């Protein structure tokens, strides 16, 4: 111990310096993300804001940029998202719970786990091709809202499964043991404890998946979504009994990203403004979904007392 | 208990509505195919639906000329948009599935070769020079302007062109190098022509090709190159494309109508509307309209149900307006 106080101070100063450097790098990394989003949004807003009006939401596509709107696109996107959620949520959450709570841990489940992780990295066009073969030709669903929704459901299934498993894994084992100690069956444990405690994480995964799905173009084009469609699918709600209508599942459709893609590739500058405006709408739709997820997570977290 | 009752009711409701969903056939005209033809068909579809007050529905997709024919020859669509004549293997596919079709030209489209507006050395190029520049053998070898003509600058040439999935790329390569899809690979390719416009506008030593309509919208950012096909340089314009002097980079674009679908009153009405209103609508979307007499001939061919193609499965280069109706279509 020949170190003098001077040397010690030097070392401490050095460490503090490193600490500051890392904080600085971290800060820059964070701001890059935020600034990118802000620049993107401002750029879109400058171009597109002038086009956003009530008429823009209630008009069909047109050859005149000033008259063209996104009615068929946003309705299509909403309907497709409903189908996607209805298919991907029960399947994904079910699979996640089974793998985490019920399945035995052996080489086979490990293999499944690796495969699910790999599936999350498969390019989206591949899911489109799969859906084309499976839903359009084999099941004969046609080029419909149902096919589009299921194609996107396949795409986000791995994301939902992984998020569900992560969320369940975060629950301390003592919770399960306590439930079993009181004589609860596995199902009771899952229903009353596992799902409520992990719902926040599961919902986050679902929303991340849905946010990815809403912006996808490739698989939707592959399964035959249209570009020009100047009518809406039949309404899901009708005045007579039985009040619900599922004809819309079989209707032809288009979605927001396809409409944007088409406008961006047109020569006329005015169509590019439309594309920017549609971009703002799509961005706001995504942000709204995220806001919803944050709100739900907050509500559920308040209930958990551990 | 109430919850359980509710879910039973819900299941019944869902089951009943599904049963209901199976019925109902609507009057829909289904169109898919080339994104080059899309703006024309979109305009016609828009006007047609307005005229019919929504009684007949029209849908238009953009799977590309090739993708469109795949669906068309499986009988999935009523009409296929095409930026080139139907090819031999597509004719074969249609034949296998018993699909017969009526070929109708709807407009003219010109491909333009463009350079930066500050480029003061290029005013025209011969087809041979373009071939030397774009053929596969040029890859990595022809990289400087002065390799094409000695008096041009000793600077690297930056190339821009349409992406390999587009009919535009197919047509340009066929017209210039003599073989469809045969091109050098070291150029900036984009399916989005606006990307190409930006690229050329910002680069003094650039050269690129794409649809003439994009030049019309950006003429302050680009400079047209006149093309010399052996008869002196010709600048592309509505006039030179129409009278057939701008060769070989002008082409007719088509719709193909499924002959069986043409029996359906809604498809028949739509196609007749197309032929009668095309001249006006084509101009509105900045394409080059065919002469009125040609649309009349098209209508006539449709009403007489003359099936087949006049091109015999060949993506004929530099088809002139006269070629479209010179011979009877054959299967």
Coordinates of C-alpha atoms in Angstrom, one line a residue:
Chain A
X1 CA 0.0 0.0 0.0
X2 CA 2.3 2.7 -1.3
X3 CA -0.5 4.6 -2.9
X4 CA -0.7 8.2 -1.9
X5 CA -3.8 10.1 -1.5
X6 CA -2.9 12.0 -4.7
X7 CA -2.8 8.8 -6.7
X8 CA -6.1 7.6 -5.3
X9 CA -7.8 10.9 -6.2
X10 CA -6.4 10.6 -9.7
X11 CA -7.9 7.1 -10.1
X12 CA -11.3 8.2 -8.8
X13 CA -11.3 11.2 -11.1
X14 CA -10.5 8.9 -14.0
X15 CA -13.4 6.6 -13.2
X16 CA -15.7 9.5 -12.8
X17 CA -14.6 10.7 -16.2
X18 CA -15.4 7.3 -17.8
X19 CA -18.8 7.4 -16.1
X20 CA -19.5 10.8 -17.7
X21 CA -18.4 9.6 -21.1
X22 CA -20.8 6.7 -21.0
X23 CA -23.6 8.9 -19.8
X24 CA -22.9 11.1 -22.7
X25 CA -22.8 8.3 -25.2
X26 CA -26.1 7.0 -23.8
X27 CA -27.7 10.4 -24.0
X28 CA -26.6 10.8 -27.6
X29 CA -27.9 7.4 -28.5
X30 CA -31.3 8.2 -27.0
X31 CA -31.5 11.6 -28.7
X32 CA -30.7 10.2 -32.1
X33 CA -33.8 8.0 -31.9
X34 CA -36.0 10.8 -30.7
X35 CA -34.6 13.4 -33.2
X36 CA -35.0 10.9 -36.1
X37 CA -38.7 10.4 -35.2
X38 CA -39.2 14.2 -34.7
X39 CA -37.5 15.0 -38.1
X40 CA -39.6 12.4 -39.8
X41 CA -42.8 13.6 -38.3
X42 CA -42.0 17.3 -38.9
X43 CA -41.0 16.5 -42.5
X44 CA -44.3 14.6 -43.0
X45 CA -46.3 17.3 -41.3
X46 CA -44.8 20.2 -43.4
X47 CA -45.8 18.3 -46.6
X48 CA -48.9 16.6 -45.5
X49 CA -50.7 18.8 -43.0
X50 CA -52.3 21.0 -45.6
X51 CA -54.0 17.9 -47.1
X52 CA -55.5 16.6 -43.8
X53 CA -59.1 17.5 -43.7
X54 CA -62.4 15.8 -43.1
X55 CA -62.7 15.2 -46.8
X56 CA -59.4 13.4 -46.9
X57 CA -60.8 10.8 -44.5
X58 CA -64.1 10.4 -46.3
X59 CA -63.0 10.3 -50.0
X60 CA -62.0 7.3 -52.2
X61 CA -58.8 7.3 -54.3
X62 CA -58.9 9.5 -57.4
X63 CA -56.8 10.6 -60.3
X64 CA -57.1 14.1 -59.1
X65 CA -54.7 14.5 -56.1
X66 CA -56.8 17.2 -54.5
X67 CA -59.9 14.9 -54.5
X68 CA -58.2 11.7 -53.5
X69 CA -58.7 10.4 -50.0
X70 CA -57.9 7.5 -47.8
X71 CA -61.4 6.2 -46.9
X72 CA -61.0 2.7 -48.3
X73 CA -57.4 2.5 -47.0
X74 CA -58.1 3.4 -43.3
X75 CA -61.2 1.3 -43.1
X76 CA -59.3 -1.6 -44.7
X77 CA -56.4 -1.2 -42.3
X78 CA -58.8 -1.2 -39.2
X79 CA -60.7 -4.3 -40.4
X80 CA -57.4 -6.2 -41.2
X81 CA -56.1 -5.2 -37.8
X82 CA -59.2 -6.6 -36.1
X83 CA -58.7 -10.0 -37.9
X84 CA -55.0 -10.0 -37.1
X85 CA -55.6 -9.3 -33.4
X86 CA -58.5 -11.9 -33.2
X87 CA -56.2 -14.6 -34.6
X88 CA -52.8 -13.7 -33.2
X89 CA -53.7 -12.9 -29.6
X90 CA -55.4 -16.1 -28.6
X91 CA -52.9 -18.3 -30.6
X92 CA -49.9 -16.4 -29.4
X93 CA -50.8 -16.0 -25.8
X94 CA -52.0 -19.6 -25.6
X95 CA -48.8 -20.9 -27.1
X96 CA -46.7 -18.7 -24.8
X97 CA -48.6 -19.9 -21.7
X98 CA -48.4 -23.5 -22.7
X99 CA -44.7 -23.4 -23.4
X100 CA -43.9 -21.6 -20.2
X101 CA -46.3 -23.3 -17.7
X102 CA -47.3 -26.7 -19.1
X103 CA -44.7 -28.0 -21.5
X104 CA -41.9 -30.2 -20.1
X105 CA -38.5 -28.7 -20.5
X106 CA -36.7 -31.1 -22.9
X107 CA -34.8 -31.0 -26.2
X108 CA -38.1 -30.9 -28.1
X109 CA -39.4 -27.8 -26.4
X110 CA -36.0 -26.2 -26.8
X111 CA -36.2 -26.9 -30.5
X112 CA -39.6 -25.3 -30.6
X113 CA -38.3 -22.3 -28.8
X114 CA -35.3 -21.9 -31.2
X115 CA -37.7 -22.1 -34.1
X116 CA -40.0 -19.5 -32.8
X117 CA -37.1 -17.2 -32.3
X118 CA -36.0 -17.8 -35.8
X119 CA -39.5 -17.2 -37.2
X120 CA -39.4 -13.7 -35.8
X121 CA -36.6 -12.9 -38.2
X122 CA -38.1 -14.3 -41.4
X123 CA -38.6 -11.5 -44.0
X124 CA -42.3 -10.5 -44.2
X125 CA -42.6 -11.3 -47.9
X126 CA -42.2 -15.0 -47.0
X127 CA -45.2 -14.9 -44.8
X128 CA -47.1 -13.3 -47.7
X129 CA -46.1 -16.2 -50.0
X130 CA -47.2 -18.7 -47.3
X131 CA -50.5 -16.9 -46.8
X132 CA -51.0 -16.9 -50.6
X133 CA -50.6 -20.6 -50.9
X134 CA -52.4 -21.5 -47.7
X135 CA -55.3 -19.0 -47.3
X136 CA -55.9 -17.9 -50.9
X137 CA -55.6 -21.1 -52.7
X138 CA -55.8 -24.0 -50.2
X139 CA -58.6 -22.6 -47.9
X140 CA -60.1 -20.6 -50.7
X141 CA -60.5 -17.4 -48.6
X142 CA -59.7 -15.4 -51.7
X143 CA -58.0 -12.0 -51.7
X144 CA -60.0 -10.8 -48.8
X145 CA -59.8 -9.0 -45.5
X146 CA -59.7 -12.4 -43.8
X147 CA -56.6 -13.5 -45.8
X148 CA -54.8 -10.2 -45.2
X149 CA -55.5 -10.3 -41.5
X150 CA -54.4 -13.9 -41.1
X151 CA -51.2 -13.3 -43.1
X152 CA -50.3 -10.5 -40.7
X153 CA -51.3 -12.6 -37.8
X154 CA -48.8 -15.3 -38.9
X155 CA -46.2 -12.5 -39.2
X156 CA -46.6 -11.2 -35.6
X157 CA -47.3 -14.6 -34.0
X158 CA -43.7 -15.2 -33.0
X159 CA -43.5 -11.7 -31.5
X160 CA -46.6 -12.3 -29.4
X161 CA -45.4 -15.7 -28.2
X162 CA -42.0 -14.4 -27.2
X163 CA -43.4 -11.4 -25.4
X164 CA -45.9 -13.7 -23.5
X165 CA -43.1 -16.0 -22.4
X166 CA -40.9 -13.1 -21.3
X167 CA -43.7 -11.6 -19.3
X168 CA -44.6 -14.9 -17.6
X169 CA -40.9 -15.7 -16.8
X170 CA -40.7 -12.4 -14.8
X171 CA -43.3 -13.7 -12.3
X172 CA -41.5 -15.1 -9.2
X173 CA -41.8 -18.8 -8.7
X174 CA -43.0 -18.2 -5.1
X175 CA -46.3 -17.0 -6.6
X176 CA -47.0 -20.3 -8.3
X177 CA -45.8 -22.2 -5.2
X178 CA -48.2 -20.2 -3.0
X179 CA -51.1 -21.0 -5.3
X180 CA -50.3 -24.7 -5.4
X181 CA -49.9 -24.8 -1.6
X182 CA -53.4 -23.6 -1.3
X183 CA -54.6 -26.5 -3.5
X184 CA -55.1 -24.6 -6.8
X185 CA -54.9 -26.5 -10.0
X186 CA -52.6 -25.4 -12.8
X187 CA -55.5 -23.8 -14.7
X188 CA -56.6 -21.9 -11.6
X189 CA -53.0 -20.7 -11.1
X190 CA -52.7 -19.6 -14.7
X191 CA -56.2 -18.0 -14.8
X192 CA -56.1 -16.1 -11.4
X193 CA -52.4 -15.4 -11.1
X194 CA -50.1 -15.9 -14.1
X195 CA -52.3 -14.1 -16.6
X196 CA -53.2 -11.1 -14.5
X197 CA -49.6 -10.6 -13.3
X198 CA -48.1 -10.8 -16.8
X199 CA -50.9 -9.0 -18.7
X200 CA -48.9 -5.8 -18.9
X201 CA -45.9 -7.5 -20.7
X202 CA -48.2 -9.5 -22.9
X203 CA -50.1 -6.5 -24.0
X204 CA -46.9 -4.7 -24.8
X205 CA -45.8 -7.6 -27.0
X206 CA -49.2 -7.6 -28.7
X207 CA -49.0 -3.9 -29.4
X208 CA -45.4 -4.1 -30.7
X209 CA -46.6 -6.8 -33.0
X210 CA -49.6 -4.9 -34.2
X211 CA -47.6 -1.8 -34.8
X212 CA -45.3 -3.8 -37.0
X213 CA -48.3 -5.3 -38.8
X214 CA -50.0 -2.0 -39.5
X215 CA -47.1 -0.8 -41.6
X216 CA -46.4 -3.9 -43.6
X217 CA -46.9 -3.7 -47.4
X218 CA -45.1 -6.7 -48.8
X219 CA -47.2 -9.6 -47.5
X220 CA -50.4 -7.7 -48.1
X221 CA -49.6 -7.0 -51.7
X222 CA -48.6 -10.7 -52.1
X223 CA -52.0 -11.9 -51.0
X224 CA -53.6 -9.6 -53.5
X225 CA -54.7 -6.4 -51.7
X226 CA -55.9 -3.8 -54.2
X227 CA -54.8 -0.3 -55.0
X228 CA -57.9 1.2 -56.4
X229 CA -61.1 0.4 -54.5
X230 CA -63.8 2.9 -54.3
X231 CA -66.2 1.1 -52.1
X232 CA -66.2 -0.1 -48.5
X233 CA -66.6 -3.6 -47.3
X234 CA -70.1 -4.4 -45.9
X235 CA -70.6 -2.9 -42.5
X236 CA -69.9 -5.3 -39.6
X237 CA -73.0 -4.0 -37.7
X238 CA -76.5 -4.0 -39.2
X239 CA -79.9 -2.8 -37.9
X240 CA -81.7 -6.2 -38.2
X241 CA -81.2 -9.4 -36.3
X242 CA -78.6 -10.8 -35.7
X243 CA -77.0 -7.3 -35.8
X244 CA -73.6 -8.5 -36.7
X245 CA -72.4 -9.2 -40.2
X246 CA -69.3 -11.1 -41.3
X247 CA -69.5 -10.5 -45.0
X248 CA -66.7 -7.9 -44.6
X249 CA -64.3 -10.7 -43.9
X250 CA -64.6 -11.8 -47.6
X251 CA -64.5 -8.4 -49.1
X252 CA -61.6 -7.1 -51.3
X253 CA -59.6 -4.4 -49.5
X254 CA -56.6 -2.1 -49.5
X255 CA -54.6 -0.8 -46.6
X256 CA -52.8 2.5 -45.7
X257 CA -49.2 1.5 -46.7
X258 CA -50.3 0.4 -50.1
X259 CA -52.2 3.6 -50.8
X260 CA -49.1 5.6 -49.7
X261 CA -46.8 3.4 -51.8
X262 CA -48.9 4.1 -54.8
X263 CA -49.0 7.9 -54.2
X264 CA -45.3 8.1 -53.6
X265 CA -44.6 6.4 -57.0
X266 CA -46.7 8.8 -59.0
X267 CA -45.0 11.6 -61.0
X268 CA -47.2 14.4 -59.8
X269 CA -45.9 16.3 -56.8
X270 CA -49.4 16.7 -55.4
X271 CA -49.7 13.0 -54.9
X272 CA -46.6 13.0 -52.8
X273 CA -48.3 15.5 -50.5
X274 CA -51.2 13.0 -50.2
X275 CA -48.7 10.3 -49.3
X276 CA -47.2 12.5 -46.6
X277 CA -50.7 13.2 -45.2
X278 CA -51.4 9.4 -45.2
X279 CA -48.1 8.9 -43.4
X280 CA -49.1 11.3 -40.6
X281 CA -52.4 9.4 -40.2
X282 CA -50.6 6.0 -40.1
X283 CA -48.1 7.4 -37.6
X284 CA -50.9 8.7 -35.4
X285 CA -52.7 5.4 -35.6
X286 CA -49.5 3.6 -34.3
X287 CA -49.0 6.2 -31.6
X288 CA -52.6 5.8 -30.5
X289 CA -52.2 2.0 -30.2
X290 CA -49.0 2.5 -28.2
X291 CA -50.8 5.0 -25.9
X292 CA -53.6 2.5 -25.4
X293 CA -51.0 -0.2 -24.4
X294 CA -49.3 2.1 -21.9
X295 CA -52.7 3.0 -20.4
X296 CA -53.8 -0.6 -20.0
X297 CA -50.4 -1.6 -18.6
X298 CA -50.6 1.2 -16.0
X299 CA -54.1 0.1 -15.0
X300 CA -53.1 -3.5 -14.5
X301 CA -49.9 -2.7 -12.7
X302 CA -51.7 -0.7 -10.1
X303 CA -53.6 -3.9 -9.2
X304 CA -50.5 -6.0 -8.6
X305 CA -49.4 -5.8 -5.0
X306 CA -45.9 -7.3 -4.9
Chain B
X1 CA -74.4 -17.4 -14.9
X2 CA -75.3 -14.2 -16.8
X3 CA -71.8 -14.4 -18.4
X4 CA -72.3 -17.9 -19.6
X5 CA -75.7 -17.1 -21.1
X6 CA -74.2 -14.1 -22.9
X7 CA -71.5 -16.2 -24.4
X8 CA -74.0 -18.8 -25.6
X9 CA -76.0 -16.0 -27.3
X10 CA -72.8 -14.6 -28.8
X11 CA -71.9 -18.0 -30.3
X12 CA -75.3 -18.4 -31.9
X13 CA -75.2 -14.9 -33.3
X14 CA -71.7 -15.5 -34.8
X15 CA -72.8 -18.8 -36.3
X16 CA -75.9 -17.3 -37.9
X17 CA -74.1 -14.4 -39.4
X18 CA -71.5 -16.7 -40.9
X19 CA -74.3 -18.7 -42.5
X20 CA -75.6 -15.5 -43.9
X21 CA -72.2 -14.4 -45.2
X22 CA -72.0 -17.4 -47.6
X23 CA -74.6 -16.0 -50.0
X24 CA -74.7 -12.8 -52.1
X25 CA -72.8 -12.3 -55.3
X26 CA -72.0 -8.7 -56.2
X27 CA -71.3 -7.0 -59.5
X28 CA -67.5 -6.5 -59.3
X29 CA -65.1 -5.9 -62.2
X30 CA -61.7 -7.2 -61.1
X31 CA -58.6 -5.7 -62.7
X32 CA -55.0 -6.3 -61.9
X33 CA -51.6 -5.8 -63.6
X34 CA -49.1 -3.2 -64.6
X35 CA -48.4 -0.2 -62.4
X36 CA -47.7 1.8 -65.6
X37 CA -51.2 1.3 -66.9
X38 CA -52.7 1.8 -63.4
X39 CA -53.2 5.5 -63.6
X40 CA -55.2 5.2 -66.8
X41 CA -57.4 2.3 -65.5
X42 CA -57.8 4.1 -62.2
X43 CA -59.1 7.2 -64.0
X44 CA -61.6 5.1 -66.0
X45 CA -62.7 3.1 -63.0
X46 CA -63.3 6.3 -61.1
X47 CA -65.4 7.9 -63.8
X48 CA -67.3 4.7 -64.5
X49 CA -68.3 4.2 -60.9
X50 CA -69.4 7.8 -60.8
X51 CA -71.5 7.3 -63.9
X52 CA -73.0 4.1 -62.6
X53 CA -73.6 5.6 -59.1
X54 CA -71.9 2.7 -57.5
X55 CA -74.1 0.0 -58.9
X56 CA -71.1 -1.7 -60.5
X57 CA -67.9 -1.9 -58.4
X58 CA -64.4 -1.9 -59.9
X59 CA -61.2 -2.9 -58.2
X60 CA -57.7 -2.3 -59.6
X61 CA -54.5 -3.9 -58.3
X62 CA -50.8 -3.4 -59.2
X63 CA -49.2 -6.8 -59.3
X64 CA -47.1 -5.8 -62.4
X65 CA -47.6 -6.9 -66.0
X66 CA -46.2 -10.4 -65.3
X67 CA -48.0 -10.9 -62.0
X68 CA -51.2 -9.6 -63.5
X69 CA -51.1 -12.1 -66.3
X70 CA -50.5 -14.9 -63.8
X71 CA -53.8 -14.1 -62.1
X72 CA -55.5 -13.4 -65.4
X73 CA -54.6 -16.7 -66.9
X74 CA -55.9 -18.5 -63.8
X75 CA -59.2 -16.8 -64.4
X76 CA -59.0 -14.7 -61.2
X77 CA -59.4 -11.3 -62.9
X78 CA -61.6 -10.0 -65.6
X79 CA -59.2 -7.6 -67.1
X80 CA -55.4 -7.4 -67.0
X81 CA -53.4 -4.2 -67.3
X82 CA -50.2 -4.7 -69.4
X83 CA -47.4 -2.4 -70.4
X84 CA -46.2 -4.8 -73.1
X85 CA -48.0 -7.4 -75.3
X86 CA -48.7 -10.8 -73.8
X87 CA -45.7 -13.2 -74.0
X88 CA -45.6 -16.7 -75.4
X89 CA -45.4 -18.5 -72.0
X90 CA -48.3 -16.4 -70.7
X91 CA -50.4 -17.3 -73.8
X92 CA -49.5 -20.9 -73.1
X93 CA -50.7 -20.6 -69.5
X94 CA -53.9 -19.0 -70.5
X95 CA -54.5 -21.8 -73.1
X96 CA -53.9 -24.5 -70.5
X97 CA -56.6 -22.9 -68.3
X98 CA -59.0 -22.3 -71.2
X99 CA -58.8 -18.5 -70.9
X100 CA -59.4 -16.5 -74.0
X101 CA -58.7 -12.8 -74.2
X102 CA -59.3 -9.7 -76.2
X103 CA -56.3 -7.4 -76.7
X104 CA -57.1 -3.6 -76.6
X105 CA -54.5 -0.9 -76.8
X106 CA -55.3 2.1 -74.5
X107 CA -52.5 4.6 -74.7
X108 CA -48.9 5.3 -75.6
X109 CA -46.0 5.5 -73.2
X110 CA -42.6 6.8 -74.0
X111 CA -39.4 5.9 -72.2
X112 CA -36.9 8.8 -71.9
X113 CA -33.2 8.9 -71.4
X114 CA -32.3 11.8 -69.2
X115 CA -29.2 13.6 -67.9
X116 CA -28.6 16.5 -65.5
X117 CA -29.8 19.9 -66.8
X118 CA -26.2 21.3 -66.3
X119 CA -24.8 18.6 -68.6
X120 CA -23.8 20.6 -71.7
X121 CA -22.0 17.9 -73.7
X122 CA -24.8 15.4 -74.4
X123 CA -27.7 16.3 -76.7
X124 CA -28.2 13.0 -78.4
X125 CA -27.1 9.4 -78.3
X126 CA -27.4 6.7 -80.8
X127 CA -29.0 3.3 -80.0
X128 CA -25.6 1.7 -80.5
X129 CA -24.1 4.0 -77.9
X130 CA -26.8 3.2 -75.4
X131 CA -26.3 -0.5 -76.1
X132 CA -22.6 -0.1 -75.5
X133 CA -23.3 1.6 -72.2
X134 CA -26.1 -0.7 -70.9
X135 CA -25.3 -4.2 -72.1
X136 CA -24.1 -6.8 -69.5
X137 CA -20.6 -6.7 -71.0
X138 CA -20.3 -3.0 -70.1
X139 CA -20.4 -3.8 -66.4
X140 CA -17.2 -2.5 -64.7
X141 CA -15.7 -1.7 -68.1
X142 CA -17.6 1.3 -69.5
X143 CA -17.4 3.6 -66.5
X144 CA -16.4 7.0 -67.9
X145 CA -18.2 9.4 -70.3
X146 CA -15.2 9.6 -72.7
X147 CA -15.4 5.8 -73.3
X148 CA -18.7 6.4 -75.1
X149 CA -17.6 9.4 -77.1
X150 CA -14.0 10.7 -77.0
X151 CA -14.9 14.3 -76.8
X152 CA -17.0 13.7 -73.6
X153 CA -15.4 14.4 -70.2
X154 CA -13.0 12.0 -68.5
X155 CA -15.4 11.6 -65.6
X156 CA -17.2 8.6 -64.0
X157 CA -20.7 8.1 -65.4
X158 CA -23.3 7.3 -62.8
X159 CA -26.3 5.3 -64.1
X160 CA -29.9 5.2 -62.9
X161 CA -32.6 3.0 -64.1
X162 CA -36.0 1.3 -63.4
X163 CA -35.9 -1.8 -61.1
X164 CA -35.7 -5.3 -62.5
X165 CA -39.4 -6.2 -61.6
X166 CA -40.9 -3.4 -63.7
X167 CA -42.2 -3.6 -67.3
X168 CA -40.2 -0.4 -67.9
X169 CA -36.9 -2.3 -67.3
X170 CA -38.1 -5.2 -69.5
X171 CA -38.9 -2.9 -72.3
X172 CA -35.8 -0.7 -72.1
X173 CA -33.4 -3.7 -72.1
X174 CA -35.3 -5.4 -74.9
X175 CA -35.2 -2.2 -77.0
X176 CA -31.6 -1.3 -76.3
X177 CA -29.7 -4.5 -75.7
X178 CA -31.9 -6.7 -77.8
X179 CA -32.8 -9.1 -74.9
X180 CA -35.3 -8.6 -72.2
X181 CA -33.8 -8.2 -68.7
X182 CA -30.3 -8.3 -70.2
X183 CA -28.5 -5.3 -68.6
X184 CA -25.4 -4.4 -66.7
X185 CA -26.1 -4.6 -62.9
X186 CA -24.0 -1.8 -61.6
X187 CA -26.5 1.0 -61.7
X188 CA -28.8 2.6 -59.1
X189 CA -32.1 0.8 -59.6
X190 CA -35.4 1.8 -58.1
X191 CA -39.0 0.8 -58.7
X192 CA -39.9 4.3 -57.7
X193 CA -39.1 6.7 -60.5
X194 CA -39.1 9.7 -58.2
X195 CA -35.9 8.3 -56.6
X196 CA -34.3 8.3 -60.1
X197 CA -35.4 11.8 -60.7
X198 CA -33.8 13.0 -57.5
X199 CA -30.7 11.0 -58.3
X200 CA -30.2 12.5 -61.7
X201 CA -31.2 16.0 -60.6
X202 CA -28.4 16.0 -58.0
X203 CA -25.6 14.5 -60.0
X204 CA -23.9 16.3 -62.9
X205 CA -22.3 13.1 -64.4
X206 CA -25.5 11.0 -64.2
X207 CA -27.6 9.3 -66.9
X208 CA -30.8 7.4 -66.5
X209 CA -34.0 6.2 -68.1
X210 CA -37.7 6.1 -67.0
X211 CA -41.2 7.0 -68.1
X212 CA -41.7 10.2 -70.1
X213 CA -44.5 11.2 -67.7
X214 CA -41.9 11.8 -65.0
X215 CA -40.0 14.2 -67.2
X216 CA -43.2 16.2 -67.8
X217 CA -43.5 16.7 -64.0
X218 CA -39.9 17.5 -63.4
X219 CA -38.7 19.3 -66.6
X220 CA -36.7 21.9 -64.6
X221 CA -34.7 19.2 -62.9
X222 CA -33.9 17.0 -65.9
X223 CA -32.6 17.2 -69.5
X224 CA -33.9 15.0 -72.3
X225 CA -31.5 13.1 -74.5
X226 CA -32.6 12.8 -78.2
X227 CA -32.4 9.2 -79.5
X228 CA -30.8 8.5 -82.9
X229 CA -32.1 5.2 -84.3
X230 CA -30.3 5.7 -87.6
X231 CA -32.6 8.5 -88.9
X232 CA -31.2 11.4 -87.0
X233 CA -31.8 12.3 -83.3
X234 CA -35.4 12.6 -82.1
X235 CA -36.5 14.2 -78.9
X236 CA -39.4 12.4 -77.2
X237 CA -42.6 14.3 -77.1
X238 CA -46.3 13.7 -77.6
X239 CA -45.9 14.3 -81.3
X240 CA -42.8 12.1 -81.9
X241 CA -44.1 9.3 -79.8
X242 CA -47.5 9.4 -81.6
X243 CA -46.2 9.6 -85.1
X244 CA -43.8 6.7 -84.5
X245 CA -40.6 8.7 -85.2
X246 CA -39.3 8.4 -81.6
X247 CA -38.0 4.9 -81.8
X248 CA -37.3 2.4 -80.2
X249 CA -38.3 3.7 -76.8
X250 CA -42.0 4.2 -77.2
X251 CA -44.6 1.6 -76.7
X252 CA -48.3 1.0 -76.7
X253 CA -49.9 -0.1 -73.4
X254 CA -52.8 -2.5 -73.2
X255 CA -55.7 -4.0 -71.4
X256 CA -56.5 -7.7 -71.9
X257 CA -60.2 -8.6 -71.3
X258 CA -61.1 -12.2 -70.4
X259 CA -63.5 -13.2 -73.3
X260 CA -65.8 -15.1 -70.9
X261 CA -66.0 -12.2 -68.5
X262 CA -66.9 -10.0 -71.5
X263 CA -70.2 -11.8 -71.6
X264 CA -71.1 -10.4 -68.2
X265 CA -73.0 -7.1 -68.7
X266 CA -71.0 -5.2 -66.0
X267 CA -67.6 -6.1 -67.7
X268 CA -69.0 -5.3 -71.2
X269 CA -70.3 -2.0 -70.0
X270 CA -67.0 -1.1 -68.3
X271 CA -64.8 -2.0 -71.4
X272 CA -67.1 0.0 -73.7
X273 CA -66.9 2.9 -71.3
X274 CA -63.1 2.6 -71.3
X275 CA -62.8 2.7 -75.1
X276 CA -65.3 5.6 -75.4
X277 CA -63.7 7.8 -72.7
X278 CA -60.0 6.8 -72.8
X279 CA -58.9 9.7 -75.1
X280 CA -60.0 12.3 -72.6
X281 CA -58.9 10.5 -69.4
X282 CA -55.5 9.4 -70.8
X283 CA -54.6 13.0 -71.4
X284 CA -55.7 14.0 -67.8
X285 CA -53.3 11.5 -66.3
X286 CA -50.5 12.8 -68.6
X287 CA -50.2 9.8 -70.9
X288 CA -50.2 10.0 -74.7
X289 CA -53.6 9.2 -76.1
X290 CA -54.1 7.1 -79.2
X291 CA -56.0 8.7 -82.1
X292 CA -59.8 8.6 -81.8
X293 CA -60.0 6.2 -84.7
X294 CA -57.9 3.6 -82.9
X295 CA -60.2 3.7 -79.8
X296 CA -63.1 3.1 -82.3
X297 CA -61.3 0.1 -83.7
X298 CA -60.7 -1.2 -80.2
X299 CA -64.3 -0.9 -79.4
X300 CA -65.1 -2.6 -82.6
X301 CA -62.7 -5.5 -81.9
X302 CA -64.2 -5.9 -78.4
X303 CA -67.8 -6.0 -79.7
X304 CA -66.9 -8.5 -82.4
X305 CA -65.0 -10.5 -79.8
X306 CA -61.9 -10.9 -81.8
X307 CA -59.8 -13.0 -79.4
X308 CA -56.0 -13.4 -79.3
X309 CA -53.0 -11.0 -79.8
X310 CA -51.6 -9.4 -82.9
X311 CA -48.0 -9.8 -81.6
X312 CA -47.8 -13.5 -81.5
X313 CA -46.2 -13.8 -78.1
X314 CA -43.4 -11.4 -78.9
X315 CA -42.7 -8.3 -76.9
X316 CA -42.5 -6.4 -80.1
X317 CA -40.2 -3.3 -79.9
X318 CA -41.2 -0.1 -81.4
X319 CA -44.7 -1.1 -82.3
X320 CA -46.4 1.8 -84.1
X321 CA -50.0 2.7 -84.0
X322 CA -50.5 1.2 -87.4
X323 CA -49.2 -2.2 -86.1
X324 CA -52.0 -2.4 -83.5
X325 CA -54.7 -3.2 -86.0
X326 CA -52.8 -4.2 -89.1
X327 CA -53.4 -7.9 -88.7
X328 CA -56.2 -9.9 -87.2
X329 CA -55.5 -11.1 -83.6
X330 CA -54.5 -14.8 -83.3
X331 CA -54.6 -17.1 -80.3

